[in-house]
mmCIF file of C-alpha atoms in Angstrom:
data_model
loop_
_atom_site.group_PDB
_atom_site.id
_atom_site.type_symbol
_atom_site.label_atom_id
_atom_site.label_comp_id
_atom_site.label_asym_id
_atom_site.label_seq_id
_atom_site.Cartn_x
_atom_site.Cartn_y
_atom_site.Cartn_z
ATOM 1 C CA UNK A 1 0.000 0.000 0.000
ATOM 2 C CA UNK A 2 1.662 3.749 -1.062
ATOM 3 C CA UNK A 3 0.017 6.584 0.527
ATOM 4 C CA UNK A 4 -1.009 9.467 -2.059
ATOM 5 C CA UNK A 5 -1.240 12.774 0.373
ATOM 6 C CA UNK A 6 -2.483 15.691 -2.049
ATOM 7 C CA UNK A 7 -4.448 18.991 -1.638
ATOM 8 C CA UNK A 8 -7.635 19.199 -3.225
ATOM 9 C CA UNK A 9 -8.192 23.217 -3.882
ATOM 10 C CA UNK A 10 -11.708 21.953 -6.120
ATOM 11 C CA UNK A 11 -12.410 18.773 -5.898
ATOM 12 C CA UNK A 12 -14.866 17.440 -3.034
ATOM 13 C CA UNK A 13 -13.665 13.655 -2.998
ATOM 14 C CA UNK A 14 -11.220 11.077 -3.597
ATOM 15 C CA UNK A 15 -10.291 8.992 -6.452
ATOM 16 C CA UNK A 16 -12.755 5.747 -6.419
ATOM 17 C CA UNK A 17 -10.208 3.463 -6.067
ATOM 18 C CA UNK A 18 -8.744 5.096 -2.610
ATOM 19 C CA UNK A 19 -9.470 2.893 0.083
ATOM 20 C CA UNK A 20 -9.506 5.408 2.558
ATOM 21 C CA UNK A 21 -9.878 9.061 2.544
ATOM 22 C CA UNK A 22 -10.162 12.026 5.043
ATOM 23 C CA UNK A 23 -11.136 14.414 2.485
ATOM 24 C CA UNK A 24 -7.266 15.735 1.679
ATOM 25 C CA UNK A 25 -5.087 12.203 1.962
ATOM 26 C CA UNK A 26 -6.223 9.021 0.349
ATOM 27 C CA UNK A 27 -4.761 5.518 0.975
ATOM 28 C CA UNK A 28 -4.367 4.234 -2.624
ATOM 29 C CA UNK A 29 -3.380 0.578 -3.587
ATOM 30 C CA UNK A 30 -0.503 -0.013 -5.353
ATOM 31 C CA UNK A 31 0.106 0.449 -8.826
ATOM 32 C CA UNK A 32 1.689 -2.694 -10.258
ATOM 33 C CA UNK A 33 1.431 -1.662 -13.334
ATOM 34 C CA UNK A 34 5.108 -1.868 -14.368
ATOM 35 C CA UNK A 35 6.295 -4.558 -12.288
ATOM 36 C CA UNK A 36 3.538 -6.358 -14.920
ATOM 37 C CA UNK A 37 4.954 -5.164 -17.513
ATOM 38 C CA UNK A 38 8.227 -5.835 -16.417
ATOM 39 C CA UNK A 39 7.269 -9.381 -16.085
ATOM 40 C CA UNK A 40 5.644 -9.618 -19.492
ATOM 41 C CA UNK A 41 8.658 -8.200 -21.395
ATOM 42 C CA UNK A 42 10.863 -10.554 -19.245
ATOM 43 C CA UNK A 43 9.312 -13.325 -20.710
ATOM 44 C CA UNK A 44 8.590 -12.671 -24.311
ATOM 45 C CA UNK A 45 12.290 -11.404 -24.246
ATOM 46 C CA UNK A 46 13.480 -15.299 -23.201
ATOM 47 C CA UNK A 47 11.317 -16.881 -25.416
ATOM 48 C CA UNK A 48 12.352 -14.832 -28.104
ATOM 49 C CA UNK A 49 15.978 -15.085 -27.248
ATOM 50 C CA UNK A 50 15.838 -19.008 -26.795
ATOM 51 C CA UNK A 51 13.960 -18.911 -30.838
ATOM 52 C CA UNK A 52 17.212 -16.750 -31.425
ATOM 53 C CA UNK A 53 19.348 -19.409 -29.919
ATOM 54 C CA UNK A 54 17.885 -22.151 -31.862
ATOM 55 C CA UNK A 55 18.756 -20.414 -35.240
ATOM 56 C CA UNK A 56 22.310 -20.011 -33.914
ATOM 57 C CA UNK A 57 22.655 -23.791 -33.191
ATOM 58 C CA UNK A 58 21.199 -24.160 -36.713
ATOM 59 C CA UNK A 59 24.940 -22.892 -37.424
ATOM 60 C CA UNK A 60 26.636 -25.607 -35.327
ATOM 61 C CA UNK A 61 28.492 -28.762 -36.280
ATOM 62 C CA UNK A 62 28.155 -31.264 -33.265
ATOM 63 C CA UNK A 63 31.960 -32.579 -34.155
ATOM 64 C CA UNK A 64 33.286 -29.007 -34.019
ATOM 65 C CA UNK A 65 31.272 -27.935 -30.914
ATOM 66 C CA UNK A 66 32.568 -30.932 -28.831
ATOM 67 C CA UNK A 67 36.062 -30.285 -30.107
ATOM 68 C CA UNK A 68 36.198 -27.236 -27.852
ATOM 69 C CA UNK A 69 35.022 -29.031 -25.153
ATOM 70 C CA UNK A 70 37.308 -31.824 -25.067
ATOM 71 C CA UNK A 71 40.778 -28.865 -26.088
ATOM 72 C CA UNK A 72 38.986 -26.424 -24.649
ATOM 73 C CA UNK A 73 42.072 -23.853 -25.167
ATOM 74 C CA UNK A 74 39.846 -21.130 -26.879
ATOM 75 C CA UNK A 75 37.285 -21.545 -23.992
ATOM 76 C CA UNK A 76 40.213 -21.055 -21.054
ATOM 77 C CA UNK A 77 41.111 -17.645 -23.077
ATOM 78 C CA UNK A 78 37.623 -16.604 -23.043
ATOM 79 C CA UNK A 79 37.511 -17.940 -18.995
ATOM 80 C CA UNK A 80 40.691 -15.622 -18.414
ATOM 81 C CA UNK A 81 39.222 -12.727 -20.246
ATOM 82 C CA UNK A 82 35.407 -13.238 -18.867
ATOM 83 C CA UNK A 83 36.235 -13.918 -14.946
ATOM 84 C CA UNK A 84 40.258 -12.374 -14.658
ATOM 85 C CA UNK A 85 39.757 -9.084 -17.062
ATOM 86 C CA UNK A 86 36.726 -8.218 -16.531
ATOM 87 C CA UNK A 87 36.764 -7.729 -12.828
ATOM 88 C CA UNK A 88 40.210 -6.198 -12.257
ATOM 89 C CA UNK A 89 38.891 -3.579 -15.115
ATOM 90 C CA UNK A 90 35.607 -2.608 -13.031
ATOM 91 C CA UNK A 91 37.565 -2.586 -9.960
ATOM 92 C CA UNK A 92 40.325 -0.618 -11.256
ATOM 93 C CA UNK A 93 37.572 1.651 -13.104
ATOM 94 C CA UNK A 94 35.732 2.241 -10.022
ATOM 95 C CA UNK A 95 39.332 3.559 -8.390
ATOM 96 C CA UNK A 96 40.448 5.817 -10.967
ATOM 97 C CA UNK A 97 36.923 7.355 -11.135
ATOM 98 C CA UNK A 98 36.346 7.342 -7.334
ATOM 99 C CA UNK A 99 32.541 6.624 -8.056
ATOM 100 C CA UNK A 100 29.647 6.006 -5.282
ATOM 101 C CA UNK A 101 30.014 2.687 -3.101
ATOM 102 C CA UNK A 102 27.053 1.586 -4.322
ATOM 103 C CA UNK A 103 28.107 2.396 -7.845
ATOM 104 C CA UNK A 104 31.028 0.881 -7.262
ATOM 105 C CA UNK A 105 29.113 -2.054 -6.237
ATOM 106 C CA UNK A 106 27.391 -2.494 -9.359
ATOM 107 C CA UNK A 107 30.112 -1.822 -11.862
ATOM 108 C CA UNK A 108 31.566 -4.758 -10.016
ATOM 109 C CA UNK A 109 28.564 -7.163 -10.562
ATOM 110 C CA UNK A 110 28.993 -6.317 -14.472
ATOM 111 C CA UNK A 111 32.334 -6.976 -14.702
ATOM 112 C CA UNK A 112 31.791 -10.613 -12.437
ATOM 113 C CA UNK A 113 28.681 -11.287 -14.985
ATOM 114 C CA UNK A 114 29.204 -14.015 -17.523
ATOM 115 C CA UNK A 115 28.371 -13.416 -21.326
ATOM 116 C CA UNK A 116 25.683 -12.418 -22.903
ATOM 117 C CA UNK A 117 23.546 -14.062 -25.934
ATOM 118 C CA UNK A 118 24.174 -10.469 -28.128
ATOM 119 C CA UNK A 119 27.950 -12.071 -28.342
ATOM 120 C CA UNK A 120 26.453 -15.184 -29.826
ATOM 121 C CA UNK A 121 24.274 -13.020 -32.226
ATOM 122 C CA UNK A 122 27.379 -10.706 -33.451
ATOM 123 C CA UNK A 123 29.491 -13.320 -33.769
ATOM 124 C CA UNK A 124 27.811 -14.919 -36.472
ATOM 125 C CA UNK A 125 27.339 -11.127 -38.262
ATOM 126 C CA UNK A 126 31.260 -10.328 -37.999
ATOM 127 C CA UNK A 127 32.362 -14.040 -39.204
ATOM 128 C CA UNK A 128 33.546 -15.419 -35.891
ATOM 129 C CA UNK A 129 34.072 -18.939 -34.614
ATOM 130 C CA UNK A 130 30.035 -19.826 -33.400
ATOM 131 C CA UNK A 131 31.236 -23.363 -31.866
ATOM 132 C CA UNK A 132 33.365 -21.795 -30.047
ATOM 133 C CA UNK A 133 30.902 -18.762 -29.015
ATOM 134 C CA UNK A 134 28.312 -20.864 -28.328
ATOM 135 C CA UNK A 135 30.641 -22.951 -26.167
ATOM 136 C CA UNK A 136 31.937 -19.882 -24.705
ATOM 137 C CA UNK A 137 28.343 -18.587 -23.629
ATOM 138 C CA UNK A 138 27.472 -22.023 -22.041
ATOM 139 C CA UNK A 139 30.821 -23.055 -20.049
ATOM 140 C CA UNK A 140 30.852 -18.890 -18.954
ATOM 141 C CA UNK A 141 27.332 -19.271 -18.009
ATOM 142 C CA UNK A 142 27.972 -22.488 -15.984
ATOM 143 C CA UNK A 143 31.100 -21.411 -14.590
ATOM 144 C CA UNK A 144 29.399 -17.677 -13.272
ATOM 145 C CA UNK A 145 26.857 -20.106 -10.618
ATOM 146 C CA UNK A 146 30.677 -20.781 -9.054
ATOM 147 C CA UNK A 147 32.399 -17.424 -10.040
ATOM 148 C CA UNK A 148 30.034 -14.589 -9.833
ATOM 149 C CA UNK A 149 30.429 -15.464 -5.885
ATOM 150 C CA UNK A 150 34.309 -15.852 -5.473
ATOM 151 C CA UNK A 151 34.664 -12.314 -7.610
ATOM 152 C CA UNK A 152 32.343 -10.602 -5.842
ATOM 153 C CA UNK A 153 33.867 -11.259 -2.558
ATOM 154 C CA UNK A 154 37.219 -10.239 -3.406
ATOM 155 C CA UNK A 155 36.573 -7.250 -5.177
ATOM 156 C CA UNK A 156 33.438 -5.682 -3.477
ATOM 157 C CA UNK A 157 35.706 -5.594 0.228
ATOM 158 C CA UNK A 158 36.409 -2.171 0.035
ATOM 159 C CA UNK A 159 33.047 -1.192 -0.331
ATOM 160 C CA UNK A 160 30.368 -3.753 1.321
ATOM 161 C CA UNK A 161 30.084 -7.112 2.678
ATOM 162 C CA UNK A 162 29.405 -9.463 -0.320
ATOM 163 C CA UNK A 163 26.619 -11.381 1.593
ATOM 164 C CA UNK A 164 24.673 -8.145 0.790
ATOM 165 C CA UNK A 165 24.842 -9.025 -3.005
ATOM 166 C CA UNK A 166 21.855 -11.861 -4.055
ATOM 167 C CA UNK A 167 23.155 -14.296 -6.740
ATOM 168 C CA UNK A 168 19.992 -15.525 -8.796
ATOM 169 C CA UNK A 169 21.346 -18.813 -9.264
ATOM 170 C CA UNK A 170 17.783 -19.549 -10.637
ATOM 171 C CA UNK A 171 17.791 -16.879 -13.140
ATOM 172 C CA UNK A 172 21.364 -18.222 -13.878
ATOM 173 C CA UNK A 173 19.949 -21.629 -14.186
ATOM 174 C CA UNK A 174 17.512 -20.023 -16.445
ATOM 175 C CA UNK A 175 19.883 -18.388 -18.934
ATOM 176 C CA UNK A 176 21.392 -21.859 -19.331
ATOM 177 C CA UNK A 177 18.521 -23.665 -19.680
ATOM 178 C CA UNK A 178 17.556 -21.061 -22.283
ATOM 179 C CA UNK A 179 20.563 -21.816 -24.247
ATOM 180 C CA UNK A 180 21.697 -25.061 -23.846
ATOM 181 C CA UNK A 181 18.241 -26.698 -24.978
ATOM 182 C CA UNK A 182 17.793 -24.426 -27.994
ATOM 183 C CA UNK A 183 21.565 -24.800 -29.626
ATOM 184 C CA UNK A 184 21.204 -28.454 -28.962
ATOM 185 C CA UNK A 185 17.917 -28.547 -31.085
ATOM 186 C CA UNK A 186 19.413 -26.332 -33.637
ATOM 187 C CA UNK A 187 22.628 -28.755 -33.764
ATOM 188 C CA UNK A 188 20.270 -31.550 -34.239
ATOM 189 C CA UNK A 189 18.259 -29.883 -37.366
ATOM 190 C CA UNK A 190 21.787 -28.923 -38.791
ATOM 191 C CA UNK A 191 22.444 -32.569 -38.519
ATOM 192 C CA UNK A 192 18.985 -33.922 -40.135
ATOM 193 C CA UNK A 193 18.266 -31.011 -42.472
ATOM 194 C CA UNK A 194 21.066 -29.196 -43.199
ATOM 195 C CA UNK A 195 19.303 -26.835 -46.540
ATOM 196 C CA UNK A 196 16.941 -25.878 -44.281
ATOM 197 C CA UNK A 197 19.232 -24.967 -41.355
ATOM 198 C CA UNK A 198 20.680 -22.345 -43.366
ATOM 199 C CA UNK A 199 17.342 -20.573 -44.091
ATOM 200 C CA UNK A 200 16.550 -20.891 -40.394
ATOM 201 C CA UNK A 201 19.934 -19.343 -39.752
ATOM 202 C CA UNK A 202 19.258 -15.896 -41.669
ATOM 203 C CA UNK A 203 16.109 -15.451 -40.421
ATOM 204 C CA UNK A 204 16.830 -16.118 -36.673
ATOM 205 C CA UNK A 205 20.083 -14.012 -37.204
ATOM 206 C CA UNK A 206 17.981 -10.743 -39.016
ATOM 207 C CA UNK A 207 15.679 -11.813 -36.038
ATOM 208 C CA UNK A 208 18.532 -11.292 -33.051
ATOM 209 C CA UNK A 209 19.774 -8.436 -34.771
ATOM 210 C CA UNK A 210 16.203 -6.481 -34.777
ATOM 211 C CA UNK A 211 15.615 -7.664 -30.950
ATOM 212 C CA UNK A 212 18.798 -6.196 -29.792
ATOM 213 C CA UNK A 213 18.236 -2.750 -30.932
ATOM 214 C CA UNK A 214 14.441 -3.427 -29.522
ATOM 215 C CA UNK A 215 15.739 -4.031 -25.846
ATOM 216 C CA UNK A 216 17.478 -1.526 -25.860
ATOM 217 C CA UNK A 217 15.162 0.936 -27.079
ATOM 218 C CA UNK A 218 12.219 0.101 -25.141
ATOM 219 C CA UNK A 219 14.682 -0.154 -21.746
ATOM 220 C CA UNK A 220 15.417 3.366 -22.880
ATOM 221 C CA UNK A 221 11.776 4.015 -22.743
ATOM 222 C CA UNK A 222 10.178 2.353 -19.852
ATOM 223 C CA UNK A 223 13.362 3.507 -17.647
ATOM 224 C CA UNK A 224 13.476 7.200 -18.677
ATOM 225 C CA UNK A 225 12.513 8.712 -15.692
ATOM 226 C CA UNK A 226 16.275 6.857 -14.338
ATOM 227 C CA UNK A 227 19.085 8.548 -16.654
ATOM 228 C CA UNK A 228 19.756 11.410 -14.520
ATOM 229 C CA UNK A 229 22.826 9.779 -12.630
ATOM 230 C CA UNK A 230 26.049 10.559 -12.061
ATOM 231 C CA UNK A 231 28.239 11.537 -15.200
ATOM 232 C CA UNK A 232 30.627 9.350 -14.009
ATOM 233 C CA UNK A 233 28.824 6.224 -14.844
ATOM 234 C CA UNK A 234 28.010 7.231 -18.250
ATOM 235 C CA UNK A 235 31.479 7.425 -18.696
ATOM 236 C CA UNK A 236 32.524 4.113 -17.208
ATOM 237 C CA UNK A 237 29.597 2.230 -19.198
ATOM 238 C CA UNK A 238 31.487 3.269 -22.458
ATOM 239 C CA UNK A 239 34.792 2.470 -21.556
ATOM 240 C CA UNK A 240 33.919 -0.789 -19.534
ATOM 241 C CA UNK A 241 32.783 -2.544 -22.568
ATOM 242 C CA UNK A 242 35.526 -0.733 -24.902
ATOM 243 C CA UNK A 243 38.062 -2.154 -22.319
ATOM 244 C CA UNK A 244 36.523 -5.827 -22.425
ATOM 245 C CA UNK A 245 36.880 -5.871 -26.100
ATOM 246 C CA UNK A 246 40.416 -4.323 -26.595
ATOM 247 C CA UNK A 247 41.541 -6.667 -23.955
ATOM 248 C CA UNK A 248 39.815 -9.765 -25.074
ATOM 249 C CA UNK A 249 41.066 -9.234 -28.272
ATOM 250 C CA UNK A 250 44.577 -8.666 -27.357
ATOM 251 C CA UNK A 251 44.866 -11.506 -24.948
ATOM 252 C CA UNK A 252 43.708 -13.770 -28.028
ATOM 253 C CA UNK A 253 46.157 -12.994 -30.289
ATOM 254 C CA UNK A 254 49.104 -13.439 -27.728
ATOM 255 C CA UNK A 255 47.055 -16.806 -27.295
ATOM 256 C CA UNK A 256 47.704 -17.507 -30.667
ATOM 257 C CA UNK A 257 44.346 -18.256 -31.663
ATOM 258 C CA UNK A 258 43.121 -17.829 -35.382
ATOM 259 C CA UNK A 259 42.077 -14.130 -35.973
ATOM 260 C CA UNK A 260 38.280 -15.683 -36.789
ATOM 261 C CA UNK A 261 38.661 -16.991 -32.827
ATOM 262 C CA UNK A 262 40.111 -13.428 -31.590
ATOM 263 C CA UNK A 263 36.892 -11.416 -32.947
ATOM 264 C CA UNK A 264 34.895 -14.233 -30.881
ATOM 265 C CA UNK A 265 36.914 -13.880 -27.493
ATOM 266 C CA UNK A 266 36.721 -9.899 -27.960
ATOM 267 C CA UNK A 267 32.931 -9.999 -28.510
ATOM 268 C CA UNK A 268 32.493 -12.836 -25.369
ATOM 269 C CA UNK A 269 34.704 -10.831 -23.500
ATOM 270 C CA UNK A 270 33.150 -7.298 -23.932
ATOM 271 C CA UNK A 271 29.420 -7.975 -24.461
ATOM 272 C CA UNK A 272 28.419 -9.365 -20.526
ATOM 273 C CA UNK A 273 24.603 -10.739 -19.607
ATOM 274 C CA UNK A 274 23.000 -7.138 -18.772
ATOM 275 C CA UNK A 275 19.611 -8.956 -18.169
ATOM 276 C CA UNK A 276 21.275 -10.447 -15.131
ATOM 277 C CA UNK A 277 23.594 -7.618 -13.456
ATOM 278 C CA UNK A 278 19.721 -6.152 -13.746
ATOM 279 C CA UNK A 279 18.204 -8.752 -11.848
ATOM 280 C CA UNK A 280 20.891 -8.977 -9.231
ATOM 281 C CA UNK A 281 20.892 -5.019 -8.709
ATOM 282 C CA UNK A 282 16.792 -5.126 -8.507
ATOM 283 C CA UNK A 283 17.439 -8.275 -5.422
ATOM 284 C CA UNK A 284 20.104 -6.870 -3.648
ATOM 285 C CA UNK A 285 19.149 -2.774 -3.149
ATOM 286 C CA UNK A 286 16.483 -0.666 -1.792
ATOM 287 C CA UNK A 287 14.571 1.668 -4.408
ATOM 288 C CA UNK A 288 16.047 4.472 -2.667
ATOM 289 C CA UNK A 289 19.184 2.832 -3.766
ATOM 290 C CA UNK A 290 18.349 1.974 -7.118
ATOM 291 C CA UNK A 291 18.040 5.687 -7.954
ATOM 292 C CA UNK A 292 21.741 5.576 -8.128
ATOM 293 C CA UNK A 293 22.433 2.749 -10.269
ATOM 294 C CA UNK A 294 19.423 1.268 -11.963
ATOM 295 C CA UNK A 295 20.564 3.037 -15.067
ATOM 296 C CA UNK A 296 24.062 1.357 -15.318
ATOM 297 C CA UNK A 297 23.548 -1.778 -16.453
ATOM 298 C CA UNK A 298 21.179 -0.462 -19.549
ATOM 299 C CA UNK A 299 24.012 2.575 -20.191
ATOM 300 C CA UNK A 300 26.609 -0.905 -20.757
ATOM 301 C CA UNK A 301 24.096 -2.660 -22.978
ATOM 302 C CA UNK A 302 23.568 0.757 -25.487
ATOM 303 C CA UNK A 303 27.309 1.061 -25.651
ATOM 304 C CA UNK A 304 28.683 -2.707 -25.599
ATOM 305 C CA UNK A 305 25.881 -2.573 -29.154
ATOM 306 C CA UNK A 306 27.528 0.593 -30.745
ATOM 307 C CA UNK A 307 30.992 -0.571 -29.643
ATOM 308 C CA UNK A 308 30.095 -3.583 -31.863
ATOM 309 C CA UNK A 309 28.174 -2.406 -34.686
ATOM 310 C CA UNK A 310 31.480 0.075 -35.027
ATOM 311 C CA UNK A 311 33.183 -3.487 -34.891
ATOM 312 C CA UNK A 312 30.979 -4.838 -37.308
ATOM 313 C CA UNK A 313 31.223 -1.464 -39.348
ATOM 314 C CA UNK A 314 34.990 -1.885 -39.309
ATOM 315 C CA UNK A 315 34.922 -5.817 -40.431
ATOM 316 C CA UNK A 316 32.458 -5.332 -43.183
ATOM 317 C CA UNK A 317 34.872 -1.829 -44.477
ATOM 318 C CA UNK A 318 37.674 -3.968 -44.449
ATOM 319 C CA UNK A 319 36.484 -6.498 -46.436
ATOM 320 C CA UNK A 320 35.030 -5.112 -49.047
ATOM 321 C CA UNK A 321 38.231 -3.345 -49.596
ATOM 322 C CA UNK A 322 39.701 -6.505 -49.611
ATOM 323 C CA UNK A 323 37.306 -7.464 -52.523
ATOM 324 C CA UNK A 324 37.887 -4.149 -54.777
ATOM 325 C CA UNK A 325 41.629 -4.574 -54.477
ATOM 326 C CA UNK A 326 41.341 -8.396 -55.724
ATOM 327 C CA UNK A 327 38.537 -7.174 -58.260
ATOM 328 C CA UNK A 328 41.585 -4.053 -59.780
ATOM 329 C CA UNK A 329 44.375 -7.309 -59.512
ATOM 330 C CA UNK A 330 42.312 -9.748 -61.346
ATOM 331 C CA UNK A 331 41.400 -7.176 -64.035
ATOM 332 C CA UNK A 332 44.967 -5.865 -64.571
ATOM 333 C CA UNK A 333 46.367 -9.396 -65.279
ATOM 334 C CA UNK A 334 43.562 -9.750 -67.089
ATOM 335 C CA UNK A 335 41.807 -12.950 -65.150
#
C-alpha cells in the first residue's frame, strides 16, 4: 500500500479506487502496473531469445562444438578474459573514477557477470568462430553459478560485505537452460536437415539483430525517468565494454588463436549478460538505492551494441576493400 497525500483546492472527494480518505489524503493501492509489464517483457524477451538461440545452433556442427570441449584452449582464453579481465577492469575503473560505493558495487557485478547471448548473435554477423561462441556462452554461463560469488567477494571488500549481493542462481539456471536446450535442437536440425538450417539461420540471425536494438530501445523508454545519474557512470559504461573488447582481443592474439577466434573472445569478453547484473541489482538494493544505479547496467548494454556495430562497421569496411583490391588485380592481369 503507497500513501497518495495531495491537496484538493476543487475537488470534493477522492479517487474511487482510494481505500480510505479524510477528504485531503487518500490511501491508494498499489500500482503494479510496471512490475507487470516488467514481467511480461521478461518473458517474451526469453522466449524470443531461446527462438534466437535455436537459429544459432542451426549454425553448429556437433563434431566441431565438442572439439572445444574436449581442447577447450579457446574456452580457457575466453575464462581468463570473462572472470580475470573483466573484474580487475571494473575494480580498477571504479578507483580511478572514485565513483559512489554503491556504484562501485554495481560496476563490479557487471564486470563478475558471464556473457551475454548479443555475443552469440554478433558473432555470427562479424564471421567469428560460433562453436566456439556458443561454447563460450554455455561453459561462462555455468562457470558464473561458481564465479560470480568468489569475484564478488574479493573485489566488493572495500566497499560492502558481499553477503549483501543476491546471486539468482535460478535466473542463472535459467539463462542456461535457455541456451543449452535451444543450440542443442538447432545442432540436431543442422544434422537432419542441413538446406533448411541455413534458411533458419538468416532469419533467426535478421531476427537477433532487430531484438537487440528493440531491448534496448524500449529499456530506454520504460526507464526514462532513471538517466539522470552521475556523469561518471556514463562514462565508465562506455569504456567498460571498450576495455573488455580491446583486452579480449589482445589476450587472443598473444594466445595464438586464429584471428576468426580473436573477434569471438573480444565480442564474449566485452558484451556481458546485462539482463542479469539487472536482476541482481533489482534483489540486492532498496529503491532508494536503485536511484543511483538502476541506469548502469542499460548505459553498458547501449554502448557494448555501438561498440560492436562500429566493430561490425569496421569488419564489413575492411572487407570489401579486400574485394575491390582483388577485383583491380584480377582485371589488370587480365583474369
Amino acid at each position: 500500500m503507497a500513501l497518495l497525500t495531495s491537496d484538493y483546492h476543487n475537488m470534493s472527494s477522492c479517487p474511487e479506487n482510494a481505500t480510505i480518505c479524510n477528504g485531503t489524503s487518500c490511501l491508494m493501492p498499489p500500482n503494479n502496473f510496471n512490475k507487470i509489464l516488467n514481467t511480461v517483457l521478461s518473458t517474451t524477451i526469453t522466449i524470443l531469445l531461446a527462438l534466437v538461440m535455436f537459429s544459432l545452433g542451426c549454425s553448429v556442427e556437433f563434431k566441431k562444438f565438442w572439439s572445444h570441449i574436449r581442447w577447450p584452449w579457446g574456452i580457457i582464453v575466453g575464462f581468463l578474459c570473462q572472470f580475470g579481465i573483466m573484474p580487475i577492469a571494473g575494480f580498477v575503473l571504479s578507483l580511478v573514477f572514485n565513483v559512489h560505493p554503491l556504484q562501485a558495487i554495481v560496476i563490479l557485478i557487471m564486470g563478475c557477470c558471464p556473457g551475454g547471448t548479443g555475443s552469440n548473435i554478433l558473432s555470427y554477423w562479424v564471421d567469428g568462430d560460433m562453436d566456439l561462441s556458443l561454447s563460450m556462452t554455455t561453459c561462462s554461463t555455468l562457470f558464473a553459478l561458481g564465479m560470480m560469488p568468489l569475484c564478488l567477494f574479493i573485489y566488493t571488500k572495500k566497499w560492502v560485505d558481499s553477503n549483501a549481493i543476491v546471486i539468482p542462481y535460478d535466473s542463472i539456471g535459467i539463462s542456461l537452460v535457455t541456451l543449452v536446450v535451444p543450440v542443442g535442437i538447432g545442432m540436431f536440425v543442422n544434422y537432419k536437415w542441413p538446406k533448411q538450417a541455413k534458411i533458419i539461420l538468416k532469419v533467426g540471425s535478421i531476427t537477433g539483430g532487430i531484438l537487440i536494438v528493440t531491448v534496448a530501445v524500449i529499456g530506454g523508454v520504460l526507464y526514462k525517468g532513471s538517466w539522470t545519474i552521475d556523469p561518471k557512470l556514463w562514462i565508465v559504461g562506455t569504456i567498460f565494454p571498450a576495455i573488455g573488447l580491446t583486452m579480449g582481443f589482445l589476450l587472443a592474439v598473444m594466445s595464438n588463436l586464429s584471428w576468426q577466434r580473436c573477434r569471438t573472445v573480444a565480442l564474449e569478453t566485452g558484451m556481458q549478460n546485462t539482463q542479469l547484473c539487472s536482476t541482481i541489482v533489482q534483489l540486492s538494493f532498496t529503491p532508494e538505492q536503485l536511484g543511483l544505479i538502476f541506469t548502469f547496467p542499460l548505459i553498458y548494454s547501449i554502448f557494448q551494441i555501438l561498440i560492436a556495430i562500429l566493430f561490425l562497421i569496421g569488419k564489413s569496411t575492411a572487407y570489401f576493400s579486400f574485394l575491390e583490391r582483388d577485383m583491380r588485380y584480377r582485371s589488370r592481369n587480365g583474369e
